[in-house]
């Protein structure tokens, strides 16, 4: 018998990727690293530090652990400051239905 339903949050209940992309583009631009939205979408699911390192590697740019931590913090702050994520269509109704049915 099923007692619970488990969801992945991003991409299932909400679509926050446009806000992640915008944050990445803003932050990496501060370091003169031009990126495309597609590069970020291809890294979806990766840790922020890994994405930053990969973006530098692709451009044969040097980076340090300290720089990566600085970028991680800046990207997080930029994302949180501009995130206007909403539930995807039908998510609220589905969650309400599951709650009503005791999940």
PDB file of N, CA and C in Angstrom:
ATOM      1  N   UNK A   1       0.836  -1.181   0.000  1.00  0.00           N
ATOM      2  CA  UNK A   1       0.000   0.000   0.000  1.00  0.00           C
ATOM      3  C   UNK A   1       0.884   1.248   0.000  1.00  0.00           C
ATOM      4  N   UNK A   2       0.493   2.234  -0.765  1.00  0.00           N
ATOM      5  CA  UNK A   2       1.241   3.497  -0.856  1.00  0.00           C
ATOM      6  C   UNK A   2       0.803   4.405   0.291  1.00  0.00           C
ATOM      7  N   UNK A   3       1.805   4.953   1.018  1.00  0.00           N
ATOM      8  CA  UNK A   3       1.518   5.828   2.152  1.00  0.00           C
ATOM      9  C   UNK A   3       1.936   7.269   1.905  1.00  0.00           C
ATOM     10  N   UNK A   4       2.759   7.481   0.912  1.00  0.00           N
ATOM     11  CA  UNK A   4       3.257   8.828   0.644  1.00  0.00           C
ATOM     12  C   UNK A   4       3.604   8.947  -0.833  1.00  0.00           C
ATOM     13  N   UNK A   5       3.699  10.169  -1.291  1.00  0.00           N
ATOM     14  CA  UNK A   5       4.123  10.465  -2.652  1.00  0.00           C
ATOM     15  C   UNK A   5       5.298  11.416  -2.541  1.00  0.00           C
ATOM     16  N   UNK A   6       6.372  11.092  -3.234  1.00  0.00           N
ATOM     17  CA  UNK A   6       7.590  11.887  -3.193  1.00  0.00           C
ATOM     18  C   UNK A   6       7.773  12.580  -4.531  1.00  0.00           C
ATOM     19  N   UNK A   7       8.026  13.888  -4.491  1.00  0.00           N
ATOM     20  CA  UNK A   7       8.236  14.667  -5.707  1.00  0.00           C
ATOM     21  C   UNK A   7       9.610  15.304  -5.694  1.00  0.00           C
ATOM     22  N   UNK A   8      10.187  15.434  -6.867  1.00  0.00           N
ATOM     23  CA  UNK A   8      11.303  16.346  -7.044  1.00  0.00           C
ATOM     24  C   UNK A   8      10.672  17.724  -7.124  1.00  0.00           C
ATOM     25  N   UNK A   9      11.294  18.701  -6.541  1.00  0.00           N
ATOM     26  CA  UNK A   9      10.705  20.033  -6.471  1.00  0.00           C
ATOM     27  C   UNK A   9      10.840  20.785  -7.800  1.00  0.00           C
ATOM     28  N   UNK A  10      12.079  21.019  -8.208  1.00  0.00           N
ATOM     29  CA  UNK A  10      12.319  21.866  -9.372  1.00  0.00           C
ATOM     30  C   UNK A  10      12.108  21.085 -10.660  1.00  0.00           C
ATOM     31  N   UNK A  11      11.295  21.660 -11.518  1.00  0.00           N
ATOM     32  CA  UNK A  11      10.992  21.019 -12.781  1.00  0.00           C
ATOM     33  C   UNK A  11       9.764  20.143 -12.711  1.00  0.00           C
ATOM     34  N   UNK A  12       9.287  19.865 -11.514  1.00  0.00           N
ATOM     35  CA  UNK A  12       8.086  19.051 -11.336  1.00  0.00           C
ATOM     36  C   UNK A  12       6.983  19.905 -10.718  1.00  0.00           C
ATOM     37  N   UNK A  13       7.254  20.469  -9.564  1.00  0.00           N
ATOM     38  CA  UNK A  13       6.258  21.319  -8.900  1.00  0.00           C
ATOM     39  C   UNK A  13       6.434  22.796  -9.259  1.00  0.00           C
ATOM     40  N   UNK A  14       7.647  23.214  -9.520  1.00  0.00           N
ATOM     41  CA  UNK A  14       7.938  24.597  -9.917  1.00  0.00           C
ATOM     42  C   UNK A  14       8.955  24.567 -11.052  1.00  0.00           C
ATOM     43  N   UNK A  15       9.039  25.679 -11.757  1.00  0.00           N
ATOM     44  CA  UNK A  15      10.071  25.821 -12.788  1.00  0.00           C
ATOM     45  C   UNK A  15      10.924  27.022 -12.428  1.00  0.00           C
ATOM     46  N   UNK A  16      11.988  26.771 -11.689  1.00  0.00           N
ATOM     47  CA  UNK A  16      12.857  27.862 -11.265  1.00  0.00           C
ATOM     48  C   UNK A  16      14.081  28.022 -12.162  1.00  0.00           C
ATOM     49  N   UNK A  17      14.219  27.180 -13.163  1.00  0.00           N
ATOM     50  CA  UNK A  17      15.413  27.247 -14.010  1.00  0.00           C
ATOM     51  C   UNK A  17      15.625  28.608 -14.669  1.00  0.00           C
ATOM     52  N   UNK A  18      14.583  29.296 -15.135  1.00  0.00           N
ATOM     53  CA  UNK A  18      14.856  30.616 -15.712  1.00  0.00           C
ATOM     54  C   UNK A  18      15.526  31.565 -14.710  1.00  0.00           C
ATOM     55  N   UNK A  19      15.198  31.428 -13.442  1.00  0.00           N
ATOM     56  CA  UNK A  19      15.807  32.282 -12.420  1.00  0.00           C
ATOM     57  C   UNK A  19      17.240  31.846 -12.117  1.00  0.00           C
ATOM     58  N   UNK A  20      17.492  30.541 -12.182  1.00  0.00           N
ATOM     59  CA  UNK A  20      18.866  30.055 -12.028  1.00  0.00           C
ATOM     60  C   UNK A  20      19.718  30.541 -13.199  1.00  0.00           C
ATOM     61  N   UNK A  21      19.186  30.440 -14.399  1.00  0.00           N
ATOM     62  CA  UNK A  21      19.920  30.888 -15.586  1.00  0.00           C
ATOM     63  C   UNK A  21      20.257  32.363 -15.480  1.00  0.00           C
ATOM     64  N   UNK A  22      19.280  33.180 -15.134  1.00  0.00           N
ATOM     65  CA  UNK A  22      19.519  34.626 -15.014  1.00  0.00           C
ATOM     66  C   UNK A  22      20.578  34.917 -13.955  1.00  0.00           C
ATOM     67  N   UNK A  23      20.520  34.210 -12.827  1.00  0.00           N
ATOM     68  CA  UNK A  23      21.508  34.421 -11.765  1.00  0.00           C
ATOM     69  C   UNK A  23      22.897  34.029 -12.247  1.00  0.00           C
ATOM     70  N   UNK A  24      23.006  32.883 -12.925  1.00  0.00           N
ATOM     71  CA  UNK A  24      24.301  32.458 -13.450  1.00  0.00           C
ATOM     72  C   UNK A  24      24.856  33.470 -14.438  1.00  0.00           C
ATOM     73  N   UNK A  25      24.033  33.943 -15.341  1.00  0.00           N
ATOM     74  CA  UNK A  25      24.503  34.889 -16.357  1.00  0.00           C
ATOM     75  C   UNK A  25      24.986  36.185 -15.716  1.00  0.00           C
ATOM     76  N   UNK A  26      24.261  36.660 -14.724  1.00  0.00           N
ATOM     77  CA  UNK A  26      24.650  37.886 -14.016  1.00  0.00           C
ATOM     78  C   UNK A  26      25.979  37.696 -13.290  1.00  0.00           C
ATOM     79  N   UNK A  27      26.077  36.649 -12.508  1.00  0.00           N
ATOM     80  CA  UNK A  27      27.270  36.440 -11.682  1.00  0.00           C
ATOM     81  C   UNK A  27      28.499  36.149 -12.533  1.00  0.00           C
ATOM     82  N   UNK A  28      28.372  35.268 -13.506  1.00  0.00           N
ATOM     83  CA  UNK A  28      29.545  34.951 -14.323  1.00  0.00           C
ATOM     84  C   UNK A  28      29.975  36.147 -15.161  1.00  0.00           C
ATOM     85  N   UNK A  29      29.026  36.997 -15.529  1.00  0.00           N
ATOM     86  CA  UNK A  29      29.368  38.227 -16.239  1.00  0.00           C
ATOM     87  C   UNK A  29      30.268  39.130 -15.416  1.00  0.00           C
ATOM     88  N   UNK A  30      30.122  39.086 -14.101  1.00  0.00           N
ATOM     89  CA  UNK A  30      30.996  39.875 -13.222  1.00  0.00           C
ATOM     90  C   UNK A  30      32.451  39.439 -13.329  1.00  0.00           C
ATOM     91  N   UNK A  31      32.663  38.218 -13.780  1.00  0.00           N
ATOM     92  CA  UNK A  31      34.007  37.662 -13.914  1.00  0.00           C
ATOM     93  C   UNK A  31      34.415  37.563 -15.388  1.00  0.00           C
ATOM     94  N   UNK A  32      33.722  38.325 -16.234  1.00  0.00           N
ATOM     95  CA  UNK A  32      33.977  38.339 -17.678  1.00  0.00           C
ATOM     96  C   UNK A  32      33.900  36.957 -18.298  1.00  0.00           C
ATOM     97  N   UNK A  33      32.925  36.172 -17.837  1.00  0.00           N
ATOM     98  CA  UNK A  33      32.676  34.845 -18.400  1.00  0.00           C
ATOM     99  C   UNK A  33      31.282  34.882 -19.014  1.00  0.00           C
ATOM    100  N   UNK A  34      31.244  35.015 -20.331  1.00  0.00           N
ATOM    101  CA  UNK A  34      29.961  35.030 -21.034  1.00  0.00           C
ATOM    102  C   UNK A  34      29.473  33.594 -21.182  1.00  0.00           C
ATOM    103  N   UNK A  35      28.236  33.364 -20.821  1.00  0.00           N
ATOM    104  CA  UNK A  35      27.660  32.020 -20.912  1.00  0.00           C
ATOM    105  C   UNK A  35      26.322  32.089 -21.632  1.00  0.00           C
ATOM    106  N   UNK A  36      25.893  30.944 -22.108  1.00  0.00           N
ATOM    107  CA  UNK A  36      24.591  30.862 -22.760  1.00  0.00           C
ATOM    108  C   UNK A  36      23.621  30.154 -21.822  1.00  0.00           C
ATOM    109  N   UNK A  37      22.338  30.428 -21.957  1.00  0.00           N
ATOM    110  CA  UNK A  37      21.351  29.712 -21.147  1.00  0.00           C
ATOM    111  C   UNK A  37      21.465  28.193 -21.318  1.00  0.00           C
ATOM    112  N   UNK A  38      21.760  27.757 -22.532  1.00  0.00           N
ATOM    113  CA  UNK A  38      21.852  26.324 -22.795  1.00  0.00           C
ATOM    114  C   UNK A  38      22.911  25.658 -21.926  1.00  0.00           C
ATOM    115  N   UNK A  39      24.032  26.364 -21.691  1.00  0.00           N
ATOM    116  CA  UNK A  39      25.087  25.789 -20.846  1.00  0.00           C
ATOM    117  C   UNK A  39      24.568  25.480 -19.451  1.00  0.00           C
ATOM    118  N   UNK A  40      23.730  26.355 -18.927  1.00  0.00           N
ATOM    119  CA  UNK A  40      23.206  26.165 -17.579  1.00  0.00           C
ATOM    120  C   UNK A  40      22.161  25.056 -17.573  1.00  0.00           C
ATOM    121  N   UNK A  41      21.309  25.029 -18.582  1.00  0.00           N
ATOM    122  CA  UNK A  41      20.312  23.959 -18.648  1.00  0.00           C
ATOM    123  C   UNK A  41      20.977  22.587 -18.736  1.00  0.00           C
ATOM    124  N   UNK A  42      22.101  22.497 -19.436  1.00  0.00           N
ATOM    125  CA  UNK A  42      22.817  21.222 -19.541  1.00  0.00           C
ATOM    126  C   UNK A  42      23.436  20.791 -18.216  1.00  0.00           C
ATOM    127  N   UNK A  43      23.640  21.731 -17.306  1.00  0.00           N
ATOM    128  CA  UNK A  43      24.225  21.426 -15.997  1.00  0.00           C
ATOM    129  C   UNK A  43      23.156  21.239 -14.915  1.00  0.00           C
ATOM    130  N   UNK A  44      21.881  21.290 -15.312  1.00  0.00           N
ATOM    131  CA  UNK A  44      20.786  21.169 -14.337  1.00  0.00           C
ATOM    132  C   UNK A  44      20.979  19.931 -13.462  1.00  0.00           C
ATOM    133  N   UNK A  45      20.854  20.124 -12.166  1.00  0.00           N
ATOM    134  CA  UNK A  45      21.023  19.035 -11.212  1.00  0.00           C
ATOM    135  C   UNK A  45      22.416  18.964 -10.613  1.00  0.00           C
ATOM    136  N   UNK A  46      23.358  19.697 -11.200  1.00  0.00           N
ATOM    137  CA  UNK A  46      24.729  19.710 -10.673  1.00  0.00           C
ATOM    138  C   UNK A  46      24.839  20.707  -9.529  1.00  0.00           C
ATOM    139  N   UNK A  47      25.816  20.475  -8.672  1.00  0.00           N
ATOM    140  CA  UNK A  47      26.072  21.402  -7.562  1.00  0.00           C
ATOM    141  C   UNK A  47      26.619  22.713  -8.114  1.00  0.00           C
ATOM    142  N   UNK A  48      26.296  23.810  -7.458  1.00  0.00           N
ATOM    143  CA  UNK A  48      26.690  25.141  -7.910  1.00  0.00           C
ATOM    144  C   UNK A  48      28.200  25.243  -8.098  1.00  0.00           C
ATOM    145  N   UNK A  49      28.959  24.728  -7.155  1.00  0.00           N
ATOM    146  CA  UNK A  49      30.415  24.787  -7.249  1.00  0.00           C
ATOM    147  C   UNK A  49      30.913  24.026  -8.486  1.00  0.00           C
ATOM    148  N   UNK A  50      30.305  22.897  -8.772  1.00  0.00           N
ATOM    149  CA  UNK A  50      30.692  22.106  -9.946  1.00  0.00           C
ATOM    150  C   UNK A  50      30.385  22.845 -11.243  1.00  0.00           C
ATOM    151  N   UNK A  51      29.248  23.521 -11.287  1.00  0.00           N
ATOM    152  CA  UNK A  51      28.873  24.277 -12.479  1.00  0.00           C
ATOM    153  C   UNK A  51      29.873  25.406 -12.712  1.00  0.00           C
ATOM    154  N   UNK A  52      30.190  26.154 -11.670  1.00  0.00           N
ATOM    155  CA  UNK A  52      31.146  27.259 -11.807  1.00  0.00           C
ATOM    156  C   UNK A  52      32.498  26.747 -12.294  1.00  0.00           C
ATOM    157  N   UNK A  53      32.983  25.668 -11.712  1.00  0.00           N
ATOM    158  CA  UNK A  53      34.269  25.106 -12.127  1.00  0.00           C
ATOM    159  C   UNK A  53      34.224  24.682 -13.587  1.00  0.00           C
ATOM    160  N   UNK A  54      33.140  24.055 -13.996  1.00  0.00           N
ATOM    161  CA  UNK A  54      33.017  23.600 -15.385  1.00  0.00           C
ATOM    162  C   UNK A  54      32.986  24.780 -16.352  1.00  0.00           C
ATOM    163  N   UNK A  55      32.304  25.854 -15.976  1.00  0.00           N
ATOM    164  CA  UNK A  55      32.253  27.029 -16.839  1.00  0.00           C
ATOM    165  C   UNK A  55      33.643  27.625 -17.036  1.00  0.00           C
ATOM    166  N   UNK A  56      34.449  27.651 -15.982  1.00  0.00           N
ATOM    167  CA  UNK A  56      35.828  28.140 -16.100  1.00  0.00           C
ATOM    168  C   UNK A  56      36.677  27.165 -16.924  1.00  0.00           C
ATOM    169  N   UNK A  57      36.524  25.883 -16.675  1.00  0.00           N
ATOM    170  CA  UNK A  57      37.304  24.877 -17.418  1.00  0.00           C
ATOM    171  C   UNK A  57      37.045  24.960 -18.918  1.00  0.00           C
ATOM    172  N   UNK A  58      35.801  25.119 -19.302  1.00  0.00           N
ATOM    173  CA  UNK A  58      35.449  25.182 -20.734  1.00  0.00           C
ATOM    174  C   UNK A  58      36.129  26.354 -21.432  1.00  0.00           C
ATOM    175  N   UNK A  59      36.480  27.349 -20.669  1.00  0.00           N
ATOM    176  CA  UNK A  59      37.110  28.534 -21.238  1.00  0.00           C
ATOM    177  C   UNK A  59      38.609  28.585 -20.938  1.00  0.00           C
ATOM    178  N   UNK A  60      39.124  27.491 -20.402  1.00  0.00           N
ATOM    179  CA  UNK A  60      40.552  27.391 -20.033  1.00  0.00           C
ATOM    180  C   UNK A  60      40.966  28.552 -19.136  1.00  0.00           C
ATOM    181  N   UNK A  61      40.092  28.868 -18.197  1.00  0.00           N
ATOM    182  CA  UNK A  61      40.362  29.954 -17.248  1.00  0.00           C
ATOM    183  C   UNK A  61      40.757  29.362 -15.907  1.00  0.00           C
ATOM    184  N   UNK A  62      41.735  29.974 -15.272  1.00  0.00           N
ATOM    185  CA  UNK A  62      42.163  29.539 -13.947  1.00  0.00           C
ATOM    186  C   UNK A  62      41.126  29.937 -12.904  1.00  0.00           C
ATOM    187  N   UNK A  63      41.014  29.135 -11.871  1.00  0.00           N
ATOM    188  CA  UNK A  63      40.122  29.449 -10.758  1.00  0.00           C
ATOM    189  C   UNK A  63      40.678  28.767  -9.512  1.00  0.00           C
ATOM    190  N   UNK A  64      40.274  29.287  -8.373  1.00  0.00           N
ATOM    191  CA  UNK A  64      40.699  28.726  -7.087  1.00  0.00           C
ATOM    192  C   UNK A  64      39.470  28.282  -6.312  1.00  0.00           C
ATOM    193  N   UNK A  65      39.717  27.522  -5.256  1.00  0.00           N
ATOM    194  CA  UNK A  65      38.609  27.109  -4.383  1.00  0.00           C
ATOM    195  C   UNK A  65      37.940  28.335  -3.773  1.00  0.00           C
ATOM    196  N   UNK A  66      38.733  29.346  -3.455  1.00  0.00           N
ATOM    197  CA  UNK A  66      38.175  30.571  -2.866  1.00  0.00           C
ATOM    198  C   UNK A  66      37.272  31.284  -3.866  1.00  0.00           C
ATOM    199  N   UNK A  67      37.706  31.340  -5.125  1.00  0.00           N
ATOM    200  CA  UNK A  67      36.880  31.979  -6.156  1.00  0.00           C
ATOM    201  C   UNK A  67      35.575  31.217  -6.345  1.00  0.00           C
ATOM    202  N   UNK A  68      35.647  29.900  -6.347  1.00  0.00           N
ATOM    203  CA  UNK A  68      34.418  29.110  -6.494  1.00  0.00           C
ATOM    204  C   UNK A  68      33.455  29.377  -5.350  1.00  0.00           C
ATOM    205  N   UNK A  69      33.962  29.472  -4.138  1.00  0.00           N
ATOM    206  CA  UNK A  69      33.090  29.758  -2.990  1.00  0.00           C
ATOM    207  C   UNK A  69      32.468  31.146  -3.098  1.00  0.00           C
ATOM    208  N   UNK A  70      33.238  32.091  -3.600  1.00  0.00           N
ATOM    209  CA  UNK A  70      32.730  33.447  -3.812  1.00  0.00           C
ATOM    210  C   UNK A  70      31.593  33.428  -4.841  1.00  0.00           C
ATOM    211  N   UNK A  71      31.781  32.674  -5.912  1.00  0.00           N
ATOM    212  CA  UNK A  71      30.755  32.567  -6.952  1.00  0.00           C
ATOM    213  C   UNK A  71      29.525  31.844  -6.425  1.00  0.00           C
ATOM    214  N   UNK A  72      29.714  30.790  -5.662  1.00  0.00           N
ATOM    215  CA  UNK A  72      28.580  30.059  -5.075  1.00  0.00           C
ATOM    216  C   UNK A  72      27.722  31.008  -4.246  1.00  0.00           C
ATOM    217  N   UNK A  73      28.362  31.807  -3.404  1.00  0.00           N
ATOM    218  CA  UNK A  73      27.620  32.747  -2.553  1.00  0.00           C
ATOM    219  C   UNK A  73      26.929  33.814  -3.389  1.00  0.00           C
ATOM    220  N   UNK A  74      27.625  34.358  -4.379  1.00  0.00           N
ATOM    221  CA  UNK A  74      27.048  35.413  -5.217  1.00  0.00           C
ATOM    222  C   UNK A  74      25.877  34.877  -6.035  1.00  0.00           C
ATOM    223  N   UNK A  75      26.020  33.666  -6.570  1.00  0.00           N
ATOM    224  CA  UNK A  75      24.939  33.083  -7.367  1.00  0.00           C
ATOM    225  C   UNK A  75      23.718  32.822  -6.494  1.00  0.00           C
ATOM    226  N   UNK A  76      23.944  32.273  -5.296  1.00  0.00           N
ATOM    227  CA  UNK A  76      22.834  32.019  -4.367  1.00  0.00           C
ATOM    228  C   UNK A  76      22.116  33.329  -4.046  1.00  0.00           C
ATOM    229  N   UNK A  77      22.870  34.360  -3.714  1.00  0.00           N
ATOM    230  CA  UNK A  77      22.271  35.642  -3.357  1.00  0.00           C
ATOM    231  C   UNK A  77      21.491  36.245  -4.521  1.00  0.00           C
ATOM    232  N   UNK A  78      22.053  36.166  -5.715  1.00  0.00           N
ATOM    233  CA  UNK A  78      21.388  36.704  -6.903  1.00  0.00           C
ATOM    234  C   UNK A  78      20.095  35.941  -7.184  1.00  0.00           C
ATOM    235  N   UNK A  79      20.149  34.623  -7.085  1.00  0.00           N
ATOM    236  CA  UNK A  79      18.963  33.795  -7.314  1.00  0.00           C
ATOM    237  C   UNK A  79      17.870  34.128  -6.301  1.00  0.00           C
ATOM    238  N   UNK A  80      18.224  34.174  -5.035  1.00  0.00           N
ATOM    239  CA  UNK A  80      17.230  34.431  -3.997  1.00  0.00           C
ATOM    240  C   UNK A  80      16.630  35.828  -4.108  1.00  0.00           C
ATOM    241  N   UNK A  81      17.418  36.788  -4.541  1.00  0.00           N
ATOM    242  CA  UNK A  81      16.937  38.161  -4.656  1.00  0.00           C
ATOM    243  C   UNK A  81      15.944  38.332  -5.803  1.00  0.00           C
ATOM    244  N   UNK A  82      16.028  37.478  -6.809  1.00  0.00           N
ATOM    245  CA  UNK A  82      15.205  37.667  -8.004  1.00  0.00           C
ATOM    246  C   UNK A  82      14.256  36.523  -8.315  1.00  0.00           C
ATOM    247  N   UNK A  83      14.209  35.515  -7.480  1.00  0.00           N
ATOM    248  CA  UNK A  83      13.381  34.342  -7.719  1.00  0.00           C
ATOM    249  C   UNK A  83      11.903  34.679  -7.536  1.00  0.00           C
ATOM    250  N   UNK A  84      11.129  34.465  -8.575  1.00  0.00           N
ATOM    251  CA  UNK A  84       9.673  34.674  -8.533  1.00  0.00           C
ATOM    252  C   UNK A  84       8.953  33.388  -8.941  1.00  0.00           C
ATOM    253  N   UNK A  85       9.514  32.260  -8.530  1.00  0.00           N
ATOM    254  CA  UNK A  85       8.997  30.954  -8.919  1.00  0.00           C
ATOM    255  C   UNK A  85       7.548  30.773  -8.479  1.00  0.00           C
ATOM    256  N   UNK A  86       6.784  30.162  -9.353  1.00  0.00           N
ATOM    257  CA  UNK A  86       5.385  29.823  -9.079  1.00  0.00           C
ATOM    258  C   UNK A  86       5.207  28.323  -9.310  1.00  0.00           C
ATOM    259  N   UNK A  87       4.186  27.756  -8.688  1.00  0.00           N
ATOM    260  CA  UNK A  87       3.864  26.352  -8.933  1.00  0.00           C
ATOM    261  C   UNK A  87       3.480  26.162 -10.402  1.00  0.00           C
ATOM    262  N   UNK A  88       3.865  25.031 -10.971  1.00  0.00           N
ATOM    263  CA  UNK A  88       3.453  24.738 -12.338  1.00  0.00           C
ATOM    264  C   UNK A  88       1.951  24.484 -12.358  1.00  0.00           C
ATOM    265  N   UNK A  89       1.362  24.645 -13.524  1.00  0.00           N
ATOM    266  CA  UNK A  89      -0.078  24.469 -13.666  1.00  0.00           C
ATOM    267  C   UNK A  89      -0.495  23.076 -13.201  1.00  0.00           C
ATOM    268  N   UNK A  90      -1.483  23.033 -12.342  1.00  0.00           N
ATOM    269  CA  UNK A  90      -2.027  21.775 -11.849  1.00  0.00           C
ATOM    270  C   UNK A  90      -1.359  21.243 -10.599  1.00  0.00           C
ATOM    271  N   UNK A  91      -0.231  21.806 -10.207  1.00  0.00           N
ATOM    272  CA  UNK A  91       0.501  21.291  -9.035  1.00  0.00           C
ATOM    273  C   UNK A  91      -0.305  21.485  -7.753  1.00  0.00           C
ATOM    274  N   UNK A  92      -0.868  22.649  -7.575  1.00  0.00           N
ATOM    275  CA  UNK A  92      -1.642  22.912  -6.353  1.00  0.00           C
ATOM    276  C   UNK A  92      -2.816  21.942  -6.237  1.00  0.00           C
ATOM    277  N   UNK A  93      -3.529  21.754  -7.320  1.00  0.00           N
ATOM    278  CA  UNK A  93      -4.679  20.854  -7.303  1.00  0.00           C
ATOM    279  C   UNK A  93      -4.253  19.421  -6.989  1.00  0.00           C
ATOM    280  N   UNK A  94      -3.148  18.999  -7.579  1.00  0.00           N
ATOM    281  CA  UNK A  94      -2.651  17.655  -7.311  1.00  0.00           C
ATOM    282  C   UNK A  94      -2.278  17.493  -5.844  1.00  0.00           C
ATOM    283  N   UNK A  95      -1.576  18.462  -5.294  1.00  0.00           N
ATOM    284  CA  UNK A  95      -1.171  18.387  -3.891  1.00  0.00           C
ATOM    285  C   UNK A  95      -2.384  18.400  -2.964  1.00  0.00           C
ATOM    286  N   UNK A  96      -3.370  19.213  -3.278  1.00  0.00           N
ATOM    287  CA  UNK A  96      -4.592  19.251  -2.481  1.00  0.00           C
ATOM    288  C   UNK A  96      -5.335  17.925  -2.546  1.00  0.00           C
ATOM    289  N   UNK A  97      -5.388  17.340  -3.735  1.00  0.00           N
ATOM    290  CA  UNK A  97      -6.030  16.039  -3.904  1.00  0.00           C
ATOM    291  C   UNK A  97      -5.313  14.962  -3.092  1.00  0.00           C
ATOM    292  N   UNK A  98      -4.000  14.950  -3.150  1.00  0.00           N
ATOM    293  CA  UNK A  98      -3.232  13.952  -2.392  1.00  0.00           C
ATOM    294  C   UNK A  98      -3.435  14.141  -0.891  1.00  0.00           C
ATOM    295  N   UNK A  99      -3.454  15.380  -0.456  1.00  0.00           N
ATOM    296  CA  UNK A  99      -3.669  15.655   0.982  1.00  0.00           C
ATOM    297  C   UNK A  99      -5.052  15.169   1.400  1.00  0.00           C
ATOM    298  N   UNK A 100      -6.049  15.465   0.598  1.00  0.00           N
ATOM    299  CA  UNK A 100      -7.413  15.058   0.904  1.00  0.00           C
ATOM    300  C   UNK A 100      -7.529  13.531   1.001  1.00  0.00           C
ATOM    301  N   UNK A 101      -6.750  12.841   0.174  1.00  0.00           N
ATOM    302  CA  UNK A 101      -6.762  11.368   0.174  1.00  0.00           C
ATOM    303  C   UNK A 101      -5.843  10.766   1.221  1.00  0.00           C
ATOM    304  N   UNK A 102      -5.263  11.603   2.068  1.00  0.00           N
ATOM    305  CA  UNK A 102      -4.471  11.110   3.181  1.00  0.00           C
ATOM    306  C   UNK A 102      -3.000  10.856   2.910  1.00  0.00           C
ATOM    307  N   UNK A 103      -2.475  11.366   1.835  1.00  0.00           N
ATOM    308  CA  UNK A 103      -1.048  11.194   1.556  1.00  0.00           C
ATOM    309  C   UNK A 103      -0.258  12.333   2.147  1.00  0.00           C
TER     310      UNK A 103
END
